[in-house]
Amino acid sequence: SSTPPPPIPFSVPSAEKVDGFPRRSMRRARQRRSHSSSQFRYQSSQVELTPLPLLKDAPVAELHDLFCKKLQQCCVLFDFLDCVADLKGKEIKRAALNELVESVATSRGVLIEPLYPEAIKMISVNIFRTLPPSENPEFDPEEDEPTLEASWPHLQLVYEFFLRFLESPDFQPSMAKRYVDQKFVLQLLELFDSEDPREREYLKTILHRVYGKLLGLRAYIRKQINNIFLRFIYETEHFNGVAELLEILGSIINGFALPLKAEHKQFLVRVLIPLHTAKSLSIFHAQLAYCVVQFMEKDATVTEYIIRGLLKYWPKTCTQKEVMFLGEIEEILDVIEPSQFIRVQEPLFKQIAACISSPHFQVAERALYFWNNEYILSLIEENCQVILPLVFATLYRVSKEHWNQTIVSLIYNVLKTFMEMNSKLFDDLTASYKVEKQKNLKGCNKNQNISVILTLFFSFLSLVSNHSLSLFSLPSISHFSSLYNRYNLCSTSERSINVLPSSHWMHH
């Protein structure tokens, strides 16, 4: 039998030898500005491109035929991971794409019916592909550099052509809908998971144009966006294009007809509100808050669903998310109807009071800034009888205990504002708060006294056990009380069980 080959020695990088768990900053340094290509469909025997005549020089009779040939030429794909491979072919395709973009943007009568299938085919061949897996499994969009698409020099021009195609005065939706169908839209939506922000920006604009021009696809687009979000919330927790899709939805919601359909309200309650639970909320929170406010401005009756939903998903441990939630609540209160405010004021201000008492000063500060908003202040003043009792005890206590002087100053300003709003109620609450505090103090002292008595009693039992004394030799209750009174007369420093020496117990 043959001898097995010796194992290949495994060399550990010096950085890994020092630290088996390399820091994220080191990983980021190694991965910064990486490029990848998702194009795995390069022709095995690459077609050699030859330059075609310029469109601007072509006779009118030959223009459409030449346009079609250039579209077919642009269906050839190139490997951009190899920077020096087929440079001539890449340049010919780039020049052809530039010509097509310019022709669609500036010329009239170019987009005739036979060109529609050729144009959509060229777009599909270039943009639809399997996206590569992330090079960094712990990719953080806020800190890490994205992986850029290597074929972007061509891909950008294809997207630009598609956009000009949709925006052209010659564009006929009745012709386009035969080729831009549900399958096409679904593939387009899948591309929103691209790590390259440049691609997502183009996709956002293009999908918006498709939604605006191809009316028959609107319901399908909304349904598929709904499905993407549900998968993101409940399954994958990862999708790069959430912010861009929400931005499109902001415009879509703005165009909803009144009264709102049941499906739209369900989308708000079942998708938009639960999106607030995402770990990556900070990446798309601005767009999400805009969508929520758009719903409120469309139909005030959804206000209660929104606020109670936010309170349900309020962050318990992440202060950064708490600050974001408070910011969104302020945006909502900026446009809330007074009648709707009354319905949510109690649970809302209980939560605001909890935020004011947060030891994290940014959370407390953000909550106290509500009193700097004139419209919110007017709502508070109208409902002072309800709101002041909800927050008074917290404000009073935190003003005495908070470690941050800025917070203390802000609370004094809020208390002063409340005092000016309703001085009688303020005085009544101050008096009742002090009475309640005295009761609590007495309760604490009573509990402390019981604790001391129990300490003395169990110490006595220990002595009984150690000295084999009879339990029938226990002192009387009155005597035990006199011992406790003696304890109370001692100074704090003397208050220990040693104040009553074991010889005293032995005497009894």
Short mmCIF file of C-alpha atoms in Angstrom, two decimals, residues 63 154 171 194 286 289 345 472:
data_model
loop_
_atom_site.label_atom_id
_atom_site.label_comp_id
_atom_site.label_asym_id
_atom_site.label_seq_id
_atom_site.Cartn_x
_atom_site.Cartn_y
_atom_site.Cartn_z
CA LEU A 63 -31.49 53.70 -38.11
CA HIS A 154 -21.24 48.53 -18.26
CA PHE A 171 -42.53 54.98 -24.46
CA SER A 194 -27.26 44.13 -4.00
CA ALA A 286 -35.90 57.78 8.49
CA ALA A 289 -40.92 56.98 9.94
CA GLN A 345 -52.18 60.25 25.79
CA PHE A 472 -37.32 27.59 77.60
#
